[in-house]
Amino acid sequence: MGGTAFCSVILKFIVVEYNLVCLLLIILYLLDPVFNQLKSGSSALGNDVQFDVLSKSLALSDANLSAAIVGSQPLSLPKDSQTKLASLSGSHRENWGESSMAEGSPRTDTSTDDTDDKNQRHERNQLLGVGASDSSDKSKEKAGDQKTLRRLAQNREAARKSRLRKKAYVQQLESSRLKLTQLEQELQRARQQGIFISSSGDQSHSMSGNGALAFDVEYARWLEEHNRQINELRAAVNSHAGDGELRTIIENVTTHFDDIFRLKGIAAKADVFHILSGMWKTPAERCFMWIGGFRSSELLKLLVSQLEPLTEQQLMGICNLQQSSQQAEDALSQGMEALQQSLAETLANGSPGPSGASGNVANYMGQMAMAMGKLGTLEGFLRQADNLRQQTLQQMHRILTTRQSARALLAINDYFSRLRALSSLWLARPRE
């Protein structure tokens, strides 16, 4: 009986020791995942569940321990607790190994947690710095893009303005070139015609008038057409054409002379001094000019020697025409001299007076009005002189035969052609 009791006590002691060892293993097993969960920052709900499981396990262990001590029965757990313990053990087996390695390390859990917190803060600061640098880089890139676009727009605008200025400059150069070419052509035509343009102010002003320039252009065209008709007449005379053909050409030449008289009358209304000065003629022709043209009497003297033989009636008719033309020319010349003398007296008879006096101003204005009225008669003298020249040519054709009239027109043209050639040679002479 004594041996049985002793065995029973030993058995109970072994059971208690076994249960204590198991309880300690369970407690260690359960506490390690809890600390790992706290260290990794798990949710509160999971901690509560683990804490409940731990509490229940401890309570059950205490109850089983008490029962085992009293009844000498082996320690057992409910099925649901065993299931929960198994799941916890399965889910945290890896954490158990890590905690064991952490415990074997010389560092503590607290230092590990601090290091992790520092690492997390460092990583967070790095992320914030990277984000800030990225935002600043983006803002700098945007600002740089805006500056680049603005600079490109300014460059395009400057290039456009430069192209416009270049285009306007090229157009101006082209216009200047055309004007220079036109002036060169006019100067060349004037040199061919022997026209001499003086550099004096009054004559330059008269040449700049629209009427004078228009008349010069028209006279150049008239002279070109006149030379063509004369060449046609010369060819007809040399080929011994019939009187009918010659008569037609002579009428055309005579009508063409009427055109120049008409043009001179129109130009005289615009600028009578230009026509009277003979600036539309060559210098040699101007030496023999009389009231804006040639002297009819001088041409008739020239023709008498060129048209021989003449009948007595023709010679008498030419002499009478020359005499009447001379008388008309003398009368017009006396009228021009009287006009010049009267004009000079009108300008010289101004009574001197104090400067700015009303009487002196009135006298000056009246004096200028009288002078302007007298100058107005110049157009009349020019018109009468052209009428005399026109009538002389018509009377000459009536006196002469058709073939003689053709020879007379050719002689008159040769005379003026030699005068123009003499002017060209004079202007082109070598100057020392």
Coordinates of C-alpha atoms in Angstrom, one line a residue:
M1 CA 0.0 0.0 0.0
G2 CA 2.9 2.2 0.9
G3 CA 4.6 1.5 -2.5
T4 CA 1.4 2.2 -4.4
A5 CA 1.0 5.6 -2.7
F6 CA 4.6 6.4 -3.4
C7 CA 4.2 5.5 -7.1
S8 CA 1.1 7.6 -7.3
V9 CA 2.9 10.6 -5.9
I10 CA 5.8 10.2 -8.3
L11 CA 3.4 9.8 -11.2
K12 CA 1.6 13.0 -10.1
F13 CA 4.8 14.8 -9.8
I14 CA 5.9 13.7 -13.3
V15 CA 2.5 14.7 -14.7
V16 CA 2.8 18.1 -13.1
E17 CA 6.3 18.6 -14.3
Y18 CA 5.3 17.5 -17.8
N19 CA 2.3 19.8 -17.8
L20 CA 4.5 22.7 -16.6
V21 CA 7.0 22.0 -19.3
C22 CA 4.3 21.9 -21.9
L23 CA 2.7 25.1 -20.5
L24 CA 6.0 26.9 -20.7
L25 CA 6.6 25.7 -24.2
I26 CA 3.1 26.9 -25.2
I27 CA 3.6 30.2 -23.5
L28 CA 6.9 30.8 -25.2
Y29 CA 5.4 29.6 -28.5
L30 CA 2.5 32.0 -28.1
L31 CA 4.5 35.0 -26.8
D32 CA 6.9 35.1 -29.7
P33 CA 4.3 35.8 -32.4
V34 CA 2.7 38.5 -30.2
F35 CA 6.0 40.4 -30.0
N36 CA 6.6 39.9 -33.7
Q37 CA 3.2 41.3 -34.4
L38 CA 3.8 44.3 -32.2
K39 CA 7.2 44.9 -33.8
S40 CA 5.8 44.8 -37.4
G41 CA 3.0 47.2 -36.7
S42 CA 0.1 44.8 -37.2
S43 CA -3.5 45.8 -36.7
A44 CA -5.2 46.0 -33.3
L45 CA -7.7 43.5 -34.3
G46 CA -5.2 40.7 -34.8
N47 CA -3.5 41.6 -31.5
D48 CA -6.8 41.3 -29.6
V49 CA -7.5 37.9 -31.2
Q50 CA -4.0 36.7 -30.2
F51 CA -4.4 38.1 -26.7
D52 CA -7.8 36.3 -26.3
V53 CA -6.3 33.1 -27.6
L54 CA -3.4 33.5 -25.1
S55 CA -5.7 34.2 -22.2
K56 CA -8.0 31.3 -23.0
S57 CA -5.0 29.0 -23.5
L58 CA -3.5 30.1 -20.2
A59 CA -6.9 29.6 -18.4
L60 CA -7.3 26.2 -19.9
S61 CA -3.8 25.3 -19.1
D62 CA -4.4 26.3 -15.5
A63 CA -7.6 24.3 -15.4
N64 CA -6.0 21.2 -16.9
L65 CA -3.1 21.6 -14.5
S66 CA -5.4 21.7 -11.6
A67 CA -7.4 18.8 -12.8
A68 CA -4.2 16.9 -13.5
I69 CA -2.9 17.6 -10.1
V70 CA -6.2 16.6 -8.4
G71 CA -7.2 13.7 -10.6
S72 CA -3.8 12.7 -11.9
Q73 CA -5.2 13.0 -15.5
P74 CA -3.2 14.1 -18.6
L75 CA -3.4 17.7 -19.8
S76 CA -5.8 18.3 -22.7
L77 CA -7.2 21.3 -24.6
P78 CA -10.5 21.8 -26.3
K79 CA -10.6 21.2 -30.0
D80 CA -11.3 24.8 -31.0
S81 CA -8.3 25.9 -28.9
Q82 CA -6.2 23.3 -30.4
T83 CA -7.3 24.4 -33.9
K84 CA -6.5 28.1 -33.1
L85 CA -3.1 27.2 -31.6
A86 CA -2.3 25.1 -34.7
S87 CA -3.2 28.0 -37.0
L88 CA -1.2 30.4 -35.0
S89 CA 1.7 28.1 -34.9
G90 CA 1.5 27.5 -38.6
S91 CA 1.2 31.2 -39.5
H92 CA 4.0 32.3 -37.2
R93 CA 6.5 29.5 -37.6
E94 CA 8.7 31.7 -39.7
N95 CA 8.4 34.6 -37.3
W96 CA 9.5 32.1 -34.5
G97 CA 12.7 31.4 -36.4
E98 CA 13.3 35.1 -37.0
S99 CA 12.7 35.9 -33.3
S100 CA 15.1 33.1 -32.3
M101 CA 17.7 34.6 -34.6
A102 CA 17.0 38.0 -33.1
E103 CA 17.4 36.6 -29.6
G104 CA 20.7 35.0 -30.6
S105 CA 21.9 38.4 -31.9
P106 CA 23.8 40.8 -29.6
R107 CA 21.3 43.6 -30.5
T108 CA 18.0 44.1 -28.7
D109 CA 14.5 44.4 -30.1
T110 CA 14.4 48.0 -29.1
S111 CA 17.5 48.9 -31.1
T112 CA 16.1 47.1 -34.1
D113 CA 12.8 49.0 -33.8
D114 CA 14.7 52.3 -33.6
T115 CA 16.8 51.4 -36.6
D116 CA 13.7 50.5 -38.6
D117 CA 12.0 53.8 -37.6
K118 CA 15.1 55.7 -38.7
N119 CA 15.3 53.8 -41.9
Q120 CA 11.6 54.5 -42.5
R121 CA 12.1 58.2 -41.8
H122 CA 15.1 58.3 -44.0
E123 CA 13.3 56.6 -46.8
R124 CA 10.3 59.0 -46.3
N125 CA 12.6 62.0 -46.4
Q126 CA 14.3 60.7 -49.5
L127 CA 10.9 60.2 -51.2
L128 CA 9.8 63.7 -50.2
G129 CA 13.1 65.1 -51.5
V130 CA 12.8 63.2 -54.7
G131 CA 9.2 64.4 -55.1
A132 CA 10.2 68.0 -54.4
S133 CA 13.2 67.8 -56.8
D134 CA 10.9 66.3 -59.4
S135 CA 8.4 69.1 -59.0
S136 CA 11.1 71.8 -59.1
D137 CA 12.6 70.1 -62.2
K138 CA 9.2 70.1 -63.8
S139 CA 8.6 73.7 -63.0
K140 CA 12.1 74.6 -64.3
E141 CA 11.4 72.6 -67.4
K142 CA 8.1 74.4 -67.9
A143 CA 9.7 77.8 -67.4
G144 CA 12.5 76.8 -69.8
D145 CA 10.0 75.7 -72.4
Q146 CA 8.0 79.0 -72.1
K147 CA 11.3 81.0 -72.6
T148 CA 12.2 78.9 -75.5
L149 CA 8.8 79.3 -77.2
R150 CA 8.9 83.0 -76.5
R151 CA 12.4 83.3 -78.0
L152 CA 11.4 81.3 -81.0
A153 CA 8.4 83.6 -81.5
Q154 CA 10.6 86.7 -81.2
N155 CA 13.0 85.2 -83.7
R156 CA 10.2 84.4 -86.2
E157 CA 8.8 88.0 -85.9
A158 CA 12.3 89.5 -86.3
A159 CA 12.9 87.3 -89.4
R160 CA 9.5 88.3 -90.8
K161 CA 10.3 92.0 -90.4
S162 CA 13.7 91.5 -91.9
R163 CA 12.2 89.9 -94.9
L164 CA 9.7 92.7 -95.3
R165 CA 12.4 95.3 -95.0
K166 CA 14.5 93.4 -97.6
K167 CA 11.6 93.2 -99.9
A168 CA 10.8 96.9 -99.7
Y169 CA 14.5 97.7 -100.2
V170 CA 14.7 95.5 -103.3
Q171 CA 11.5 97.1 -104.7
Q172 CA 13.0 100.5 -104.1
L173 CA 16.1 99.5 -105.9
E174 CA 14.1 98.1 -108.8
S175 CA 12.1 101.3 -109.0
S176 CA 15.2 103.4 -108.9
R177 CA 16.8 101.2 -111.6
L178 CA 13.8 101.6 -113.8
K179 CA 13.8 105.4 -113.3
L180 CA 17.5 105.5 -114.1
T181 CA 17.0 103.4 -117.2
Q182 CA 14.3 105.7 -118.4
L183 CA 16.4 108.8 -117.8
E184 CA 19.3 107.2 -119.6
Q185 CA 17.0 106.4 -122.6
E186 CA 15.7 110.0 -122.6
L187 CA 19.3 111.3 -122.4
Q188 CA 20.4 109.0 -125.2
R189 CA 17.5 110.1 -127.4
A190 CA 18.3 113.7 -126.6
R191 CA 21.9 113.2 -127.6
Q192 CA 20.9 111.6 -130.8
Q193 CA 18.6 114.5 -131.6
G194 CA 21.3 117.0 -130.5
I195 CA 19.1 118.5 -127.8
F196 CA 21.2 120.5 -125.3
I197 CA 19.8 121.0 -121.8
S198 CA 21.3 123.9 -119.9
S199 CA 22.0 123.7 -116.2
S200 CA 20.5 127.1 -115.4
G201 CA 17.7 127.2 -113.0
D202 CA 15.1 128.9 -115.2
Q203 CA 15.7 126.6 -118.2
S204 CA 15.7 123.5 -115.9
H205 CA 12.5 124.6 -114.4
S206 CA 10.9 125.1 -117.9
M207 CA 12.1 121.7 -118.9
S208 CA 10.5 120.2 -115.8
G209 CA 7.0 121.3 -116.8
N210 CA 4.6 118.7 -118.0
G211 CA 3.7 120.7 -121.1
A212 CA 7.4 121.0 -122.1
L213 CA 8.2 117.4 -121.5
A214 CA 5.1 116.2 -123.3
F215 CA 6.0 118.4 -126.3
D216 CA 9.6 117.1 -126.4
V217 CA 8.3 113.5 -126.5
E218 CA 5.8 114.3 -129.2
Y219 CA 8.4 116.2 -131.2
A220 CA 10.8 113.1 -131.0
R221 CA 7.9 111.0 -132.4
W222 CA 7.1 113.5 -135.1
L223 CA 10.8 113.7 -136.2
E224 CA 11.0 109.9 -136.4
E225 CA 7.9 109.7 -138.6
H226 CA 9.1 112.7 -140.7
N227 CA 12.4 110.9 -141.4
R228 CA 10.4 107.8 -142.4
Q229 CA 8.3 109.8 -144.8
I230 CA 11.3 111.6 -146.3
N231 CA 13.1 108.2 -146.9
E232 CA 10.0 107.0 -148.6
L233 CA 9.9 110.2 -150.8
R234 CA 13.6 109.8 -151.6
A235 CA 13.1 106.2 -152.7
A236 CA 10.2 107.3 -154.9
V237 CA 12.3 110.1 -156.5
N238 CA 15.3 107.8 -157.1
S239 CA 13.1 105.1 -158.6
H240 CA 11.4 107.7 -161.0
A241 CA 8.0 107.0 -159.6
G242 CA 4.9 108.6 -161.3
D243 CA 3.5 112.0 -160.4
G244 CA 0.5 110.4 -158.7
E245 CA 2.6 108.4 -156.3
L246 CA 4.8 111.4 -155.6
R247 CA 1.9 113.7 -155.1
T248 CA 0.4 111.3 -152.4
I249 CA 3.7 111.2 -150.5
I250 CA 4.1 115.0 -150.8
E251 CA 0.7 115.5 -149.3
N252 CA 1.5 113.2 -146.5
V253 CA 4.7 115.2 -145.7
T254 CA 2.8 118.5 -145.9
T255 CA 0.1 117.2 -143.6
H256 CA 2.8 116.0 -141.2
F257 CA 4.2 119.6 -141.1
D258 CA 0.8 120.8 -140.1
D259 CA 0.9 118.4 -137.1
I260 CA 4.1 120.0 -135.7
F261 CA 2.6 123.5 -136.0
R262 CA -0.5 122.2 -134.1
L263 CA 1.7 120.6 -131.4
K264 CA 3.7 123.8 -131.0
G265 CA 0.5 125.8 -130.5
I266 CA -0.7 123.4 -127.7
A267 CA 2.7 123.5 -126.0
A268 CA 2.9 127.3 -126.2
K269 CA -0.2 127.5 -124.0
A270 CA 1.6 125.5 -121.3
D271 CA 5.1 127.0 -121.6
V272 CA 5.6 129.6 -124.4
F273 CA 9.2 130.3 -123.3
H274 CA 10.2 126.7 -123.9
I275 CA 9.0 126.9 -127.5
L276 CA 10.5 130.3 -128.2
S277 CA 13.9 129.4 -126.7
G278 CA 14.1 126.4 -129.0
M279 CA 15.2 124.0 -126.3
W280 CA 13.6 121.2 -128.2
K281 CA 16.0 121.9 -131.1
T282 CA 19.7 121.2 -131.5
P283 CA 22.2 123.9 -130.7
A284 CA 23.0 124.6 -134.3
E285 CA 19.4 124.8 -135.2
R286 CA 18.8 127.3 -132.4
C287 CA 21.4 129.6 -133.9
F288 CA 19.1 130.1 -137.0
M289 CA 15.8 130.1 -135.2
W290 CA 13.4 132.9 -135.4
I291 CA 10.4 133.1 -133.0
G292 CA 10.4 129.4 -132.3
G293 CA 11.1 128.1 -135.8
F294 CA 12.9 128.7 -139.2
R295 CA 12.8 131.8 -141.4
S296 CA 10.7 131.1 -144.5
S297 CA 12.6 133.6 -146.5
E298 CA 15.9 131.9 -145.8
L299 CA 14.6 128.5 -147.0
L300 CA 13.3 130.1 -150.2
K301 CA 16.7 131.5 -151.0
L302 CA 18.2 128.0 -150.4
L303 CA 15.6 126.4 -152.7
V304 CA 16.3 128.7 -155.7
S305 CA 19.7 127.3 -156.2
Q306 CA 18.6 123.7 -155.5
L307 CA 15.6 123.7 -157.9
E308 CA 17.2 124.9 -161.1
P309 CA 16.2 125.0 -163.9
L310 CA 13.1 127.0 -163.1
T311 CA 10.8 128.8 -165.5
E312 CA 10.5 132.6 -165.4
Q313 CA 7.1 132.4 -163.9
Q314 CA 8.2 130.0 -161.2
L315 CA 11.2 132.1 -160.5
M316 CA 9.1 135.2 -160.2
G317 CA 6.6 133.4 -158.0
I318 CA 9.4 132.3 -155.7
C319 CA 10.9 135.8 -155.5
N320 CA 7.5 137.3 -154.7
L321 CA 6.9 134.7 -152.0
Q322 CA 10.3 135.3 -150.6
Q323 CA 9.7 139.1 -150.5
S324 CA 6.3 138.8 -148.8
S325 CA 7.7 136.4 -146.3
Q326 CA 10.6 138.8 -145.5
Q327 CA 8.1 141.6 -145.0
A328 CA 6.0 139.6 -142.6
E329 CA 9.0 138.4 -140.8
D330 CA 10.3 142.0 -140.4
A331 CA 6.9 143.1 -139.1
L332 CA 6.8 140.3 -136.5
S333 CA 10.4 141.0 -135.5
Q334 CA 9.6 144.7 -135.0
G335 CA 6.6 143.6 -132.9
M336 CA 8.8 141.4 -130.7
E337 CA 11.3 144.2 -130.3
A338 CA 8.6 146.6 -129.3
L339 CA 7.2 144.1 -126.8
Q340 CA 10.6 143.6 -125.2
Q341 CA 11.2 147.3 -124.9
S342 CA 7.8 147.9 -123.4
L343 CA 8.2 145.0 -121.0
A344 CA 11.6 146.4 -119.9
E345 CA 10.1 149.9 -119.3
T346 CA 7.3 148.4 -117.3
L347 CA 9.6 146.6 -115.0
A348 CA 12.0 149.6 -114.7
N349 CA 9.4 152.3 -114.0
G350 CA 8.6 151.1 -110.5
S351 CA 8.6 154.0 -108.0
P352 CA 10.9 153.3 -105.0
G353 CA 9.2 153.6 -101.6
P354 CA 9.7 152.6 -98.0
S355 CA 9.9 148.9 -97.3
G356 CA 6.6 147.4 -96.4
A357 CA 4.6 150.5 -97.4
S358 CA 1.1 149.7 -98.7
G359 CA 1.5 152.1 -101.6
N360 CA 4.7 150.4 -102.7
V361 CA 3.1 147.0 -102.5
A362 CA 0.1 148.1 -104.6
N363 CA 2.5 149.6 -107.2
Y364 CA 4.5 146.4 -107.3
M365 CA 1.4 144.3 -107.8
G366 CA 0.1 146.6 -110.6
Q367 CA 3.5 146.5 -112.3
M368 CA 3.6 142.7 -112.3
A369 CA 0.0 142.6 -113.6
M370 CA 1.0 144.8 -116.6
A371 CA 4.1 142.8 -117.3
M372 CA 2.0 139.5 -117.2
G373 CA -0.4 141.0 -119.7
K374 CA 2.4 141.9 -122.1
L375 CA 3.9 138.5 -121.8
G376 CA 0.6 137.0 -122.9
T377 CA 1.1 138.5 -126.3
L378 CA 4.2 136.2 -126.9
E379 CA 1.8 133.3 -127.7
G380 CA 0.2 135.4 -130.4
F381 CA 3.6 136.2 -132.0
L382 CA 4.5 132.5 -132.0
R383 CA 1.2 131.6 -133.6
Q384 CA 1.6 134.2 -136.3
A385 CA 5.1 133.0 -137.1
D386 CA 4.0 129.4 -137.5
N387 CA 1.1 130.5 -139.7
L388 CA 3.6 132.3 -141.9
R389 CA 5.8 129.2 -142.2
Q390 CA 2.8 127.0 -142.9
Q391 CA 1.5 129.3 -145.6
T392 CA 4.9 129.6 -147.2
L393 CA 5.2 125.9 -147.6
Q394 CA 1.7 125.7 -149.1
Q395 CA 2.5 128.5 -151.6
M396 CA 5.7 126.8 -152.5
H397 CA 3.9 123.6 -153.5
R398 CA 1.5 125.7 -155.7
I399 CA 4.4 127.3 -157.6
L400 CA 6.5 124.2 -158.1
T401 CA 5.6 121.0 -160.0
T402 CA 5.1 117.7 -158.2
R403 CA 8.7 116.5 -158.9
Q404 CA 10.1 119.9 -158.0
S405 CA 8.1 119.9 -154.7
A406 CA 9.5 116.5 -153.9
R407 CA 13.1 117.8 -154.5
A408 CA 12.3 120.9 -152.4
L409 CA 11.2 118.8 -149.4
L410 CA 14.3 116.7 -149.7
A411 CA 16.5 119.8 -149.8
I412 CA 14.8 121.3 -146.7
N413 CA 15.2 118.0 -144.8
D414 CA 18.9 117.7 -145.8
Y415 CA 19.6 121.2 -144.6
F416 CA 18.1 120.6 -141.1
S417 CA 19.8 117.1 -141.0
R418 CA 23.2 118.7 -141.6
L419 CA 22.4 121.2 -138.8
R420 CA 21.6 118.3 -136.4
A421 CA 24.8 116.4 -137.4
L422 CA 26.8 119.6 -136.8
S423 CA 25.4 119.9 -133.3
S424 CA 26.2 116.3 -132.5
L425 CA 29.8 116.7 -133.7
W426 CA 30.1 119.9 -131.7
L427 CA 28.9 118.3 -128.5
A428 CA 31.1 115.3 -129.1
R429 CA 34.3 117.3 -129.8
P430 CA 37.4 116.6 -127.8
R431 CA 37.9 119.2 -125.0
E432 CA 41.3 120.1 -123.8

